[in-house]
mmCIF file of C-alpha atoms in Angstrom:
data_model
loop_
_atom_site.group_PDB
_atom_site.id
_atom_site.type_symbol
_atom_site.label_atom_id
_atom_site.label_comp_id
_atom_site.label_asym_id
_atom_site.label_seq_id
_atom_site.Cartn_x
_atom_site.Cartn_y
_atom_site.Cartn_z
ATOM 1 C CA MET A 1255 -7.827 36.020 18.158
ATOM 2 C CA LEU A 1256 -9.337 32.930 19.599
ATOM 3 C CA SER A 1257 -11.466 30.294 17.814
ATOM 4 C CA ASN A 1258 -15.138 30.031 18.697
ATOM 5 C CA GLY A 1259 -14.389 26.892 20.632
ATOM 6 C CA THR A 1260 -11.694 28.325 22.328
ATOM 7 C CA ALA A 1261 -13.853 31.056 23.003
ATOM 8 C CA ALA A 1262 -16.720 28.631 24.478
ATOM 9 C CA THR A 1263 -13.820 26.775 26.279
ATOM 10 C CA ALA A 1264 -12.739 30.082 28.263
ATOM 11 C CA ALA A 1265 -16.045 30.817 29.048
ATOM 12 C CA ALA A 1266 -16.741 27.403 30.464
ATOM 13 C CA PHE A 1267 -13.510 27.398 32.467
ATOM 14 C CA ILE A 1268 -14.846 31.254 33.916
ATOM 15 C CA CYS A 1269 -18.365 29.737 34.661
ATOM 16 C CA VAL A 1270 -16.999 26.601 36.433
ATOM 17 C CA LEU A 1271 -14.507 28.694 38.764
ATOM 18 C CA SER A 1272 -17.188 30.999 39.710
ATOM 19 C CA ALA A 1273 -19.495 28.228 40.693
ATOM 20 C CA LEU A 1274 -16.898 26.258 42.159
ATOM 21 C CA SER A 1275 -15.612 29.248 44.076
ATOM 22 C CA SER A 1276 -18.483 30.253 45.849
ATOM 23 C CA SER A 1277 -20.163 29.205 49.244
ATOM 24 C CA VAL A 1278 -23.191 26.896 48.899
ATOM 25 C CA VAL A 1279 -26.382 28.926 49.708
ATOM 26 C CA PRO A 1280 -29.128 26.993 51.427
ATOM 27 C CA VAL A 1281 -31.635 25.398 49.221
ATOM 28 C CA GLU A 1282 -35.268 26.906 49.261
ATOM 29 C CA GLY A 1283 -37.349 24.399 51.106
ATOM 30 C CA TRP A 1284 -35.181 24.101 53.831
ATOM 31 C CA ARG A 1285 -35.875 24.769 57.558
ATOM 32 C CA ARG A 1286 -33.476 25.116 60.297
ATOM 33 C CA SER A 1287 -33.636 23.515 63.491
ATOM 34 C CA ARG A 1288 -32.396 25.081 66.851
ATOM 35 C CA PHE A 1289 -29.291 22.937 66.920
ATOM 36 C CA SER A 1290 -27.804 24.460 64.108
ATOM 37 C CA VAL A 1291 -28.666 20.900 62.159
ATOM 38 C CA PHE A 1292 -30.823 21.631 59.077
ATOM 39 C CA VAL A 1293 -33.261 19.063 58.405
ATOM 40 C CA PRO A 1294 -35.576 18.950 55.371
ATOM 41 C CA SER A 1295 -38.823 20.309 54.734
ATOM 42 C CA PRO A 1296 -41.243 18.120 52.265
ATOM 43 C CA SER A 1297 -40.385 20.348 49.648
ATOM 44 C CA THR A 1298 -36.772 20.233 49.555
ATOM 45 C CA LEU A 1299 -34.607 18.542 47.189
ATOM 46 C CA PHE A 1300 -32.697 16.768 49.460
ATOM 47 C CA LEU A 1301 -35.496 14.313 50.376
ATOM 48 C CA LYS A 1302 -34.831 10.608 51.795
ATOM 49 C CA ASP A 1303 -36.964 9.237 48.598
ATOM 50 C CA GLN A 1304 -34.991 11.814 45.782
ATOM 51 C CA VAL A 1305 -31.356 11.839 44.980
ATOM 52 C CA ILE A 1306 -29.400 14.228 47.131
ATOM 53 C CA PHE A 1307 -27.371 16.723 44.978
ATOM 54 C CA ASN A 1308 -24.755 19.356 46.050
ATOM 55 C CA MET A 1309 -22.016 21.198 44.293
ATOM 56 C CA ARG A 1310 -19.488 19.740 46.413
ATOM 57 C CA GLY A 1311 -20.193 16.202 46.058
ATOM 58 C CA GLY A 1312 -23.736 14.956 44.619
ATOM 59 C CA SER A 1313 -24.766 12.434 42.304
ATOM 60 C CA SER A 1314 -24.528 12.096 38.408
ATOM 61 C CA ILE A 1315 -28.037 10.835 37.930
ATOM 62 C CA ASP A 1316 -30.483 12.856 35.824
ATOM 63 C CA ASP A 1317 -33.595 13.560 37.466
ATOM 64 C CA THR A 1318 -35.976 15.531 35.328
ATOM 65 C CA SER A 1319 -37.791 16.772 38.499
ATOM 66 C CA LEU A 1320 -35.389 19.348 39.634
ATOM 67 C CA SER A 1321 -36.032 22.680 39.849
ATOM 68 C CA ASP A 1322 -33.912 25.084 37.375
ATOM 69 C CA ALA A 1323 -31.497 25.744 40.186
ATOM 70 C CA ALA A 1324 -30.542 22.244 40.801
ATOM 71 C CA GLU A 1325 -30.447 21.802 36.846
ATOM 72 C CA GLU A 1326 -27.938 24.550 36.639
ATOM 73 C CA GLU A 1327 -25.519 22.421 39.173
ATOM 74 C CA ASP A 1328 -26.096 19.614 36.862
ATOM 75 C CA GLU A 1329 -24.573 21.422 34.263
ATOM 76 C CA VAL A 1330 -21.436 22.450 36.379
ATOM 77 C CA VAL A 1331 -21.167 18.697 37.831
ATOM 78 C CA LEU A 1332 -21.534 17.576 33.903
ATOM 79 C CA VAL A 1333 -18.568 19.689 32.983
ATOM 80 C CA ASP A 1334 -16.549 17.651 35.866
ATOM 81 C CA GLU A 1335 -18.020 14.721 34.967
ATOM 82 C CA ASN A 1336 -16.896 14.594 30.817
ATOM 83 C CA ARG A 1337 -13.547 16.691 31.666
ATOM 84 C CA ILE A 1338 -12.188 14.532 34.766
ATOM 85 C CA ASP A 1339 -13.178 10.578 33.383
ATOM 86 C CA SER A 1340 -10.811 9.423 35.812
ATOM 87 C CA VAL A 1341 -8.747 10.404 38.471
ATOM 88 C CA ALA A 1342 -4.867 9.794 38.444
ATOM 89 C CA ASP A 1343 -3.786 6.367 38.043
ATOM 90 C CA THR A 1344 -0.373 6.342 38.102
ATOM 91 C CA SER A 1345 0.537 3.951 41.186
ATOM 92 C CA PHE A 1346 2.431 4.978 44.084
ATOM 93 C CA ASP A 1347 4.429 3.107 46.338
ATOM 94 C CA SER A 1348 4.446 4.275 50.111
ATOM 95 C CA SER A 1349 7.869 1.997 50.674
ATOM 96 C CA ASP A 1350 9.562 4.653 48.178
ATOM 97 C CA THR A 1351 8.687 7.153 50.820
ATOM 98 C CA ASN A 1352 10.456 7.714 54.443
ATOM 99 C CA ALA A 1353 9.713 10.030 57.080
ATOM 100 C CA THR A 1354 11.912 13.016 56.279
ATOM 101 C CA GLN A 1355 10.308 13.753 52.951
ATOM 102 C CA ARG A 1356 7.622 16.704 53.062
ATOM 103 C CA PRO A 1357 4.701 16.280 51.547
ATOM 104 C CA SER A 1358 4.431 17.920 48.713
ATOM 105 C CA ASN A 1359 1.125 18.493 46.241
ATOM 106 C CA LEU A 1360 -1.196 17.200 48.777
ATOM 107 C CA THR A 1361 0.933 13.855 48.851
ATOM 108 C CA PHE A 1362 1.097 12.370 52.431
ATOM 109 C CA PRO A 1363 3.215 9.060 52.937
ATOM 110 C CA ALA A 1364 2.714 6.384 55.541
ATOM 111 C CA THR A 1365 5.190 7.453 58.062
ATOM 112 C CA ASN A 1366 6.129 11.157 59.217
ATOM 113 C CA PRO A 1367 8.668 12.632 60.990
ATOM 114 C CA HIS A 1368 7.391 12.082 64.588
ATOM 115 C CA ASP A 1369 5.791 8.404 64.278
ATOM 116 C CA GLY A 1370 9.068 6.420 65.382
ATOM 117 C CA SER A 1371 9.755 5.013 62.088
ATOM 118 C CA ASP A 1372 12.880 6.961 61.430
ATOM 119 C CA SER A 1373 14.594 5.478 64.671
ATOM 120 C CA ASP A 1374 12.979 1.820 64.066
ATOM 121 C CA PRO A 1375 15.710 -0.633 62.348
ATOM 122 C CA ASP A 1376 12.887 -1.835 60.164
ATOM 123 C CA GLY A 1377 10.903 1.435 59.625
ATOM 124 C CA ILE A 1378 7.851 0.167 61.953
ATOM 125 C CA PRO A 1379 6.008 3.463 63.252
ATOM 126 C CA THR A 1380 5.476 2.888 67.281
ATOM 127 C CA ARG A 1381 1.777 2.704 67.041
ATOM 128 C CA PHE A 1382 1.817 -0.684 64.921
ATOM 129 C CA LEU A 1383 4.324 -2.134 67.845
ATOM 130 C CA GLN A 1384 2.204 -1.137 70.616
ATOM 131 C CA MET A 1385 -0.676 -2.767 68.281
ATOM 132 C CA LYS A 1386 1.221 -5.779 68.464
ATOM 133 C CA LYS A 1387 2.475 -5.186 72.085
ATOM 134 C CA ASP A 1388 5.952 -5.068 70.826
ATOM 135 C CA ASN A 1389 5.955 -8.393 68.639
ATOM 136 C CA ARG A 1390 8.110 -7.261 66.080
ATOM 137 C CA ALA A 1391 7.387 -10.210 63.734
ATOM 138 C CA GLU A 1392 3.500 -9.243 63.743
ATOM 139 C CA ALA A 1393 3.900 -5.706 64.125
ATOM 140 C CA LYS A 1394 6.013 -5.923 60.609
ATOM 141 C CA GLU A 1395 3.307 -8.310 59.098
ATOM 142 C CA ALA A 1396 0.824 -5.697 60.125
ATOM 143 C CA TRP A 1397 2.697 -2.589 58.814
ATOM 144 C CA GLU A 1398 3.871 -4.349 55.541
ATOM 145 C CA ALA A 1399 0.177 -4.852 54.985
ATOM 146 C CA HIS A 1400 -0.861 -0.949 55.770
ATOM 147 C CA LEU A 1401 1.484 -0.381 52.759
ATOM 148 C CA LEU A 1402 0.014 -2.521 50.720
ATOM 149 C CA TRP A 1403 -3.320 -1.396 51.496
ATOM 150 C CA ARG A 1404 -2.123 2.354 51.100
ATOM 151 C CA GLN A 1405 -0.948 1.309 47.628
ATOM 152 C CA LEU A 1406 -3.872 -0.384 46.558
ATOM 153 C CA PHE A 1407 -6.315 2.642 47.211
ATOM 154 C CA GLN A 1408 -3.713 5.487 46.740
ATOM 155 C CA VAL A 1409 -4.353 6.712 49.956
ATOM 156 C CA ASP A 1410 -1.281 8.621 49.881
ATOM 157 C CA THR A 1411 -2.592 10.633 46.881
ATOM 158 C CA LEU A 1412 -6.289 10.644 48.238
ATOM 159 C CA LEU A 1413 -5.878 14.258 49.451
ATOM 160 C CA SER A 1414 -4.796 15.604 46.302
ATOM 161 C CA ARG A 1415 -8.165 14.375 44.221
ATOM 162 C CA PRO A 1416 -11.623 15.800 44.045
ATOM 163 C CA HIS A 1417 -14.131 14.282 46.133
ATOM 164 C CA LYS A 1418 -17.109 14.055 44.181
ATOM 165 C CA LEU A 1419 -19.395 11.920 46.668
ATOM 166 C CA PHE A 1420 -18.453 14.036 49.841
ATOM 167 C CA ASP A 1421 -21.954 15.529 50.507
ATOM 168 C CA VAL A 1422 -23.221 11.904 49.359
ATOM 169 C CA CYS A 1423 -21.414 10.360 52.124
ATOM 170 C CA LYS A 1424 -21.940 13.199 54.829
ATOM 171 C CA ALA A 1425 -25.909 11.843 54.130
ATOM 172 C CA MET A 1426 -25.711 8.345 53.859
ATOM 173 C CA VAL A 1427 -24.467 7.878 57.744
ATOM 174 C CA PRO A 1428 -24.414 11.213 59.592
ATOM 175 C CA HIS A 1429 -20.810 12.120 61.027
ATOM 176 C CA TYR A 1430 -18.666 15.221 61.772
ATOM 177 C CA PHE A 1431 -15.564 16.850 63.737
ATOM 178 C CA ALA A 1432 -17.886 18.640 66.549
ATOM 179 C CA GLY A 1433 -14.538 20.433 67.425
ATOM 180 C CA ARG A 1434 -11.797 19.773 70.392
ATOM 181 C CA ASP A 1435 -11.902 18.629 73.829
ATOM 182 C CA PRO A 1436 -10.059 20.221 77.086
ATOM 183 C CA HIS A 1437 -6.969 18.118 76.289
ATOM 184 C CA ASN A 1438 -7.015 19.582 72.502
ATOM 185 C CA ASN A 1439 -8.377 16.315 70.759
ATOM 186 C CA VAL A 1440 -10.163 15.931 67.894
ATOM 187 C CA ILE A 1441 -14.015 15.279 68.944
ATOM 188 C CA PHE A 1442 -15.493 13.102 65.756
ATOM 189 C CA VAL A 1443 -19.159 12.006 66.053
ATOM 190 C CA GLN A 1444 -20.808 9.530 64.139
ATOM 191 C CA ARG A 1445 -24.146 8.236 64.230
ATOM 192 C CA PRO A 1446 -24.061 4.523 62.609
ATOM 193 C CA ALA A 1447 -27.655 3.684 63.147
ATOM 194 C CA MET A 1448 -28.926 6.475 60.475
ATOM 195 C CA LEU A 1449 -26.584 4.542 57.813
ATOM 196 C CA ASP A 1450 -29.206 4.550 54.782
ATOM 197 C CA PHE A 1451 -28.666 2.017 51.877
ATOM 198 C CA GLU A 1452 -31.557 3.372 49.963
ATOM 199 C CA LEU A 1453 -29.815 6.493 49.555
ATOM 200 C CA MET A 1454 -26.751 4.778 48.741
ATOM 201 C CA ARG A 1455 -28.215 3.062 45.923
ATOM 202 C CA ARG A 1456 -30.108 6.329 44.611
ATOM 203 C CA ASN A 1457 -27.133 7.623 44.314
ATOM 204 C CA ASN A 1458 -25.106 4.982 42.774
ATOM 205 C CA ALA A 1459 -22.823 4.975 45.551
ATOM 206 C CA THR A 1460 -21.493 1.757 47.204
ATOM 207 C CA MET A 1461 -20.120 0.276 50.901
ATOM 208 C CA GLU A 1462 -16.926 0.990 49.086
ATOM 209 C CA ASP A 1463 -17.433 4.544 48.059
ATOM 210 C CA LEU A 1464 -18.393 4.995 51.863
ATOM 211 C CA LEU A 1465 -15.713 3.210 53.438
ATOM 212 C CA LEU A 1466 -12.698 5.176 51.275
ATOM 213 C CA HIS A 1467 -14.614 8.333 51.971
ATOM 214 C CA TYR A 1468 -13.820 7.542 55.738
ATOM 215 C CA VAL A 1469 -10.115 7.213 54.983
ATOM 216 C CA TYR A 1470 -10.393 10.487 53.117
ATOM 217 C CA VAL A 1471 -11.537 12.517 56.760
ATOM 218 C CA ILE A 1472 -8.898 10.023 58.432
ATOM 219 C CA GLU A 1473 -6.130 11.482 56.605
ATOM 220 C CA TYR A 1474 -7.494 14.778 56.498
ATOM 221 C CA CYS A 1475 -7.801 14.652 59.948
ATOM 222 C CA TRP A 1476 -4.061 13.611 60.506
ATOM 223 C CA ASN A 1477 -2.618 15.225 57.798
ATOM 224 C CA ILE A 1478 -4.233 18.772 57.321
ATOM 225 C CA LEU A 1479 -6.269 19.093 60.564
ATOM 226 C CA ASP A 1480 -3.451 17.776 63.511
ATOM 227 C CA PRO A 1481 0.066 16.915 62.159
ATOM 228 C CA SER A 1482 2.224 18.370 64.270
ATOM 229 C CA PRO A 1483 4.024 15.797 66.912
ATOM 230 C CA PRO A 1484 3.730 14.004 69.089
ATOM 231 C CA GLU A 1485 0.832 11.782 67.029
ATOM 232 C CA LYS A 1486 -2.171 12.628 68.072
ATOM 233 C CA VAL A 1487 -5.536 10.737 69.060
ATOM 234 C CA MET A 1488 -8.974 11.802 68.740
ATOM 235 C CA THR A 1489 -12.004 11.693 71.247
ATOM 236 C CA ASN A 1490 -14.872 9.549 69.432
ATOM 237 C CA ILE A 1491 -19.006 9.692 69.854
ATOM 238 C CA VAL A 1492 -20.812 6.825 68.400
ATOM 239 C CA ASP A 1493 -24.401 8.188 68.845
ATOM 240 C CA MET A 1494 -26.570 4.990 68.793
ATOM 241 C CA LYS A 1495 -29.920 7.105 68.346
ATOM 242 C CA GLY A 1496 -32.017 5.193 65.950
ATOM 243 C CA LEU A 1497 -30.766 1.854 66.506
ATOM 244 C CA SER A 1498 -33.049 -0.958 66.320
ATOM 245 C CA PHE A 1499 -33.364 -4.793 66.181
ATOM 246 C CA ARG A 1500 -33.873 -4.315 62.416
ATOM 247 C CA ASN A 1501 -30.469 -2.917 62.032
ATOM 248 C CA MET A 1502 -28.906 -6.180 63.781
ATOM 249 C CA ARG A 1503 -30.996 -8.534 61.217
ATOM 250 C CA ASN A 1504 -29.496 -6.236 58.307
ATOM 251 C CA GLN A 1505 -26.509 -8.200 57.247
ATOM 252 C CA GLN A 1506 -25.584 -5.076 54.989
ATOM 253 C CA TYR A 1507 -25.301 -2.893 57.992
ATOM 254 C CA ILE A 1508 -23.833 -5.343 59.974
ATOM 255 C CA GLY A 1509 -21.220 -6.240 57.150
ATOM 256 C CA PHE A 1510 -20.578 -2.803 56.840
ATOM 257 C CA GLY A 1511 -19.957 -2.429 60.453
ATOM 258 C CA LYS A 1512 -17.878 -4.927 60.552
ATOM 259 C CA ARG A 1513 -15.318 -3.857 57.621
ATOM 260 C CA PHE A 1514 -15.227 -0.389 58.883
ATOM 261 C CA VAL A 1515 -14.255 -1.750 62.361
ATOM 262 C CA GLN A 1516 -11.601 -4.123 60.968
ATOM 263 C CA MET A 1517 -10.219 -1.263 58.436
ATOM 264 C CA MET A 1518 -9.808 1.639 61.140
ATOM 265 C CA SER A 1519 -8.429 -1.032 63.794
ATOM 266 C CA SER A 1520 -5.660 -2.491 61.291
ATOM 267 C CA ASN A 1521 -4.834 0.825 59.743
ATOM 268 C CA TYR A 1522 -5.200 3.304 62.114
ATOM 269 C CA PRO A 1523 -4.032 1.723 65.305
ATOM 270 C CA GLY A 1524 -3.566 3.907 68.630
ATOM 271 C CA ARG A 1525 -5.060 6.554 67.437
ATOM 272 C CA SER A 1526 -8.329 6.770 70.255
ATOM 273 C CA TYR A 1527 -8.066 8.911 73.118
ATOM 274 C CA LYS A 1528 -11.471 7.965 74.497
ATOM 275 C CA THR A 1529 -14.872 6.298 72.422
ATOM 276 C CA LEU A 1530 -18.407 7.669 74.093
ATOM 277 C CA ILE A 1531 -21.189 4.986 73.021
ATOM 278 C CA ILE A 1532 -24.297 7.197 74.091
ATOM 279 C CA ASN A 1533 -27.817 6.538 73.405
ATOM 280 C CA ALA A 1534 -27.334 2.814 73.453
ATOM 281 C CA PRO A 1535 -30.555 1.218 73.695
ATOM 282 C CA SER A 1536 -31.085 -1.489 76.851
ATOM 283 C CA TRP A 1537 -29.977 -4.758 74.939
ATOM 284 C CA PHE A 1538 -26.905 -2.850 72.960
ATOM 285 C CA HIS A 1539 -24.538 -5.021 74.639
ATOM 286 C CA ALA A 1540 -26.140 -8.136 72.601
ATOM 287 C CA LEU A 1541 -24.814 -6.224 69.176
ATOM 288 C CA TYR A 1542 -21.299 -4.793 71.050
ATOM 289 C CA LYS A 1543 -20.357 -8.587 71.712
ATOM 290 C CA MET A 1544 -20.596 -9.048 67.457
ATOM 291 C CA PHE A 1545 -18.174 -6.328 67.301
ATOM 292 C CA LYS A 1546 -15.664 -6.597 70.445
ATOM 293 C CA PRO A 1547 -13.439 -9.552 69.009
ATOM 294 C CA LEU A 1548 -12.657 -7.492 66.245
ATOM 295 C CA LEU A 1549 -11.347 -4.466 68.884
ATOM 296 C CA ARG A 1550 -7.905 -4.797 70.915
ATOM 297 C CA GLU A 1551 -7.852 -5.125 74.334
ATOM 298 C CA SER A 1552 -6.294 -1.895 74.750
ATOM 299 C CA THR A 1553 -9.145 -0.272 72.509
ATOM 300 C CA ARG A 1554 -11.885 -1.969 74.432
ATOM 301 C CA GLN A 1555 -10.652 -0.385 77.660
ATOM 302 C CA LYS A 1556 -11.363 3.113 76.231
ATOM 303 C CA ILE A 1557 -15.118 2.327 75.084
ATOM 304 C CA VAL A 1558 -17.465 3.777 77.710
ATOM 305 C CA ILE A 1559 -21.049 2.924 76.892
ATOM 306 C CA PHE A 1560 -23.793 5.115 78.106
ATOM 307 C CA LYS A 1561 -27.654 5.519 77.800
ATOM 308 C CA SER A 1562 -29.633 8.630 77.548
ATOM 309 C CA GLY A 1563 -30.125 10.669 80.446
ATOM 310 C CA GLU A 1564 -28.182 13.015 83.097
ATOM 311 C CA LYS A 1565 -25.519 10.623 83.487
ATOM 312 C CA GLN A 1566 -24.978 10.801 79.719
ATOM 313 C CA ASP A 1567 -25.172 14.413 79.582
ATOM 314 C CA THR A 1568 -22.799 14.979 82.345
ATOM 315 C CA ALA A 1569 -19.910 12.684 80.893
ATOM 316 C CA LEU A 1570 -20.145 14.434 77.637
ATOM 317 C CA LYS A 1571 -20.078 17.844 79.378
ATOM 318 C CA PHE A 1572 -16.883 16.255 81.238
ATOM 319 C CA TYR A 1573 -15.353 14.794 78.399
ATOM 320 C CA LEU A 1574 -16.095 17.362 75.478
ATOM 321 C CA GLY A 1575 -15.945 20.910 77.515
ATOM 322 C CA ASP A 1576 -16.952 23.608 75.416
ATOM 323 C CA SER A 1577 -17.363 21.633 72.406
ATOM 324 C CA VAL A 1578 -20.396 19.270 73.194
ATOM 325 C CA PRO A 1579 -22.737 19.811 70.220
ATOM 326 C CA ARG A 1580 -26.145 20.607 71.909
ATOM 327 C CA ASP A 1581 -28.196 18.002 69.967
ATOM 328 C CA LEU A 1582 -26.131 15.493 71.760
ATOM 329 C CA ILE A 1583 -27.589 16.475 75.145
ATOM 330 C CA SER A 1584 -30.847 14.591 75.729
ATOM 331 C CA THR A 1585 -32.027 16.987 78.808
ATOM 332 C CA GLU A 1586 -31.782 20.290 76.019
ATOM 333 C CA GLU A 1587 -35.213 21.249 75.348
ATOM 334 C CA THR A 1588 -36.314 20.985 71.631
ATOM 335 C CA THR A 1589 -37.979 23.332 69.537
ATOM 336 C CA GLY A 1590 -41.408 22.907 70.006
ATOM 337 C CA GLY A 1591 -41.037 21.019 73.210
ATOM 338 C CA LYS A 1592 -40.750 17.730 70.856
ATOM 339 C CA GLU A 1593 -37.522 16.018 69.216
ATOM 340 C CA SER A 1594 -37.488 16.357 65.418
ATOM 341 C CA GLU A 1595 -37.645 12.857 63.813
ATOM 342 C CA VAL A 1596 -34.781 13.269 61.530
ATOM 343 C CA ASN A 1597 -32.611 15.369 63.983
ATOM 344 C CA GLY A 1598 -29.168 15.198 63.375
ATOM 345 C CA ARG A 1599 -29.539 13.270 59.470
ATOM 346 C CA TYR A 1600 -29.214 16.199 57.003
ATOM 347 C CA PHE A 1601 -28.090 19.750 57.336
ATOM 348 C CA LEU A 1602 -26.307 22.594 55.134
ATOM 349 C CA PRO A 1603 -23.525 24.081 55.833
ATOM 350 C CA VAL A 1604 -23.172 27.420 56.899
ATOM 351 C CA ASN A 1605 -21.704 30.356 54.399
ATOM 352 C CA ASP A 1606 -19.671 32.302 57.076
ATOM 353 C CA ILE A 1607 -17.325 31.082 59.657
ATOM 354 C CA SER A 1608 -18.944 33.530 62.085
ATOM 355 C CA GLN A 1609 -21.857 31.322 62.300
ATOM 356 C CA CYS A 1610 -19.898 28.033 63.291
ATOM 357 C CA GLU A 1611 -20.605 26.619 66.292
ATOM 358 C CA PRO A 1612 -19.889 22.984 67.856
ATOM 359 C CA GLY A 1613 -21.829 20.030 65.780
ATOM 360 C CA PRO A 1614 -22.032 19.722 62.210
ATOM 361 C CA ASN A 1615 -21.097 23.382 61.406
ATOM 362 C CA SER A 1616 -17.902 23.428 63.533
ATOM 363 C CA ASN A 1617 -15.065 25.373 62.717
ATOM 364 C CA ILE A 1618 -13.307 22.317 61.560
ATOM 365 C CA GLU A 1619 -16.061 21.276 59.200
ATOM 366 C CA TYR A 1620 -16.554 24.498 57.829
ATOM 367 C CA GLU A 1621 -12.525 24.730 56.837
ATOM 368 C CA MET A 1622 -12.448 21.277 55.820
ATOM 369 C CA ARG A 1623 -15.294 21.651 53.145
ATOM 370 C CA GLN A 1624 -13.373 24.965 52.173
ATOM 371 C CA PHE A 1625 -10.294 22.334 51.348
ATOM 372 C CA VAL A 1626 -12.534 19.839 49.518
ATOM 373 C CA SER A 1627 -14.184 22.941 47.232
ATOM 374 C CA ILE A 1628 -10.630 24.269 46.723
ATOM 375 C CA VAL A 1629 -9.109 20.888 45.424
ATOM 376 C CA ALA A 1630 -12.084 20.094 43.288
ATOM 377 C CA THR A 1631 -11.696 23.915 41.754
ATOM 378 C CA CYS A 1632 -7.876 23.479 41.276
ATOM 379 C CA PHE A 1633 -7.840 20.432 39.263
ATOM 380 C CA ILE A 1634 -10.812 21.234 37.437
ATOM 381 C CA ALA A 1635 -8.813 24.461 36.511
ATOM 382 C CA ILE A 1636 -5.919 22.570 35.292
ATOM 383 C CA LYS A 1637 -7.972 20.020 33.112
ATOM 384 C CA LEU A 1638 -9.532 23.139 31.473
ATOM 385 C CA CYS A 1639 -6.538 24.960 31.032
ATOM 386 C CA LEU A 1640 -4.686 22.164 29.541
ATOM 387 C CA THR A 1641 -7.999 21.972 27.155
ATOM 388 C CA LEU A 1642 -7.739 25.649 26.772
ATOM 389 C CA SER A 1643 -4.033 25.501 25.468
ATOM 390 C CA GLN A 1644 -4.865 22.683 23.252
ATOM 391 C CA SER A 1645 -7.530 25.064 21.533
ATOM 392 C CA CYS A 1646 -5.044 27.584 21.222
ATOM 393 C CA LEU A 1647 -2.717 25.413 19.188
ATOM 394 C CA LYS A 1648 -5.315 24.606 16.747
ATOM 395 C CA PRO A 1649 -5.310 26.743 13.380
ATOM 396 C CA THR A 1650 -8.241 29.168 13.128
ATOM 397 C CA SER A 1651 -10.351 29.200 9.970
ATOM 398 C CA VAL A 1652 -10.121 32.129 7.933
#
């Protein structure tokens, strides 16, 4: 017979698994726009001046003003916080792996069987050689720096660890996989002008958390979503709606942008098929000049800048095909004849894959959220199973 402590542990184990395995149900107080983008009504728990709180990601901040439903979720997250004090601290050396190894336990090394590294005398992937225009010495230096970066941030095992700030990062700067273009390339949409540092502060998050989240998303893309040979590329949509001169005066904003561009350019070269910068204000070129030196010439040639209007809409439909999100089309009529002030910032995931459509609730986003949920569930299950087994070994009082 189990002791009282063991029984309690088993009960907590069942409750946590049940909660984490269930779908996220829209919180009361939300209203849905016609673009399958969820925007918050004034009564929602997810208002900008409050703490974002979600089962798959969220904050450990204790807010007594949260409703009973949110408090129930808080209890589950507290189990996660207490049981998982730290993720795996084991250092991982990417140089110990090679392109012929099959990933196990969601561990993905820096190389893969179709990146050209297996046939290169120095083990350098083709993308890094192309990045340095076949200058082997510079390519080797860049590749070694990349391996060091992966080891420092344990990137190889990133997808195997729970991502507790997933939804917080999603809200801090809206971004999503919208679908696939006519060439079967993944479409990645970002709205950098909506980067919210106040929301970051209220959730005890940092720039490093957000940057690592982007690494998580990209690693998921190239290892889970699109790992097939030859190495894939993506179509990027950078929506500049909401960009103002205030962004240019914000050193935090500019600093994050430079760090983001540098990180992606140095560690994921040659992954862009086309980059469309849309809804760019007339003065955008002044801002673009600040980031242009950080971009390689090959990358600059893939960038096309558009202002809102029919020409932009035509380009989006041409490059994205049937996967163009409706909320990106400037000529699309909006509910009530006017555009929502916070359109595109917040949304809740749909409950069933049949509700998916191109945009924030695409099939890809739905499957990614399922992945995040399953990894968190399995991680907690293993931790609680270990706790349960230890409790079973303790002698019971007579």
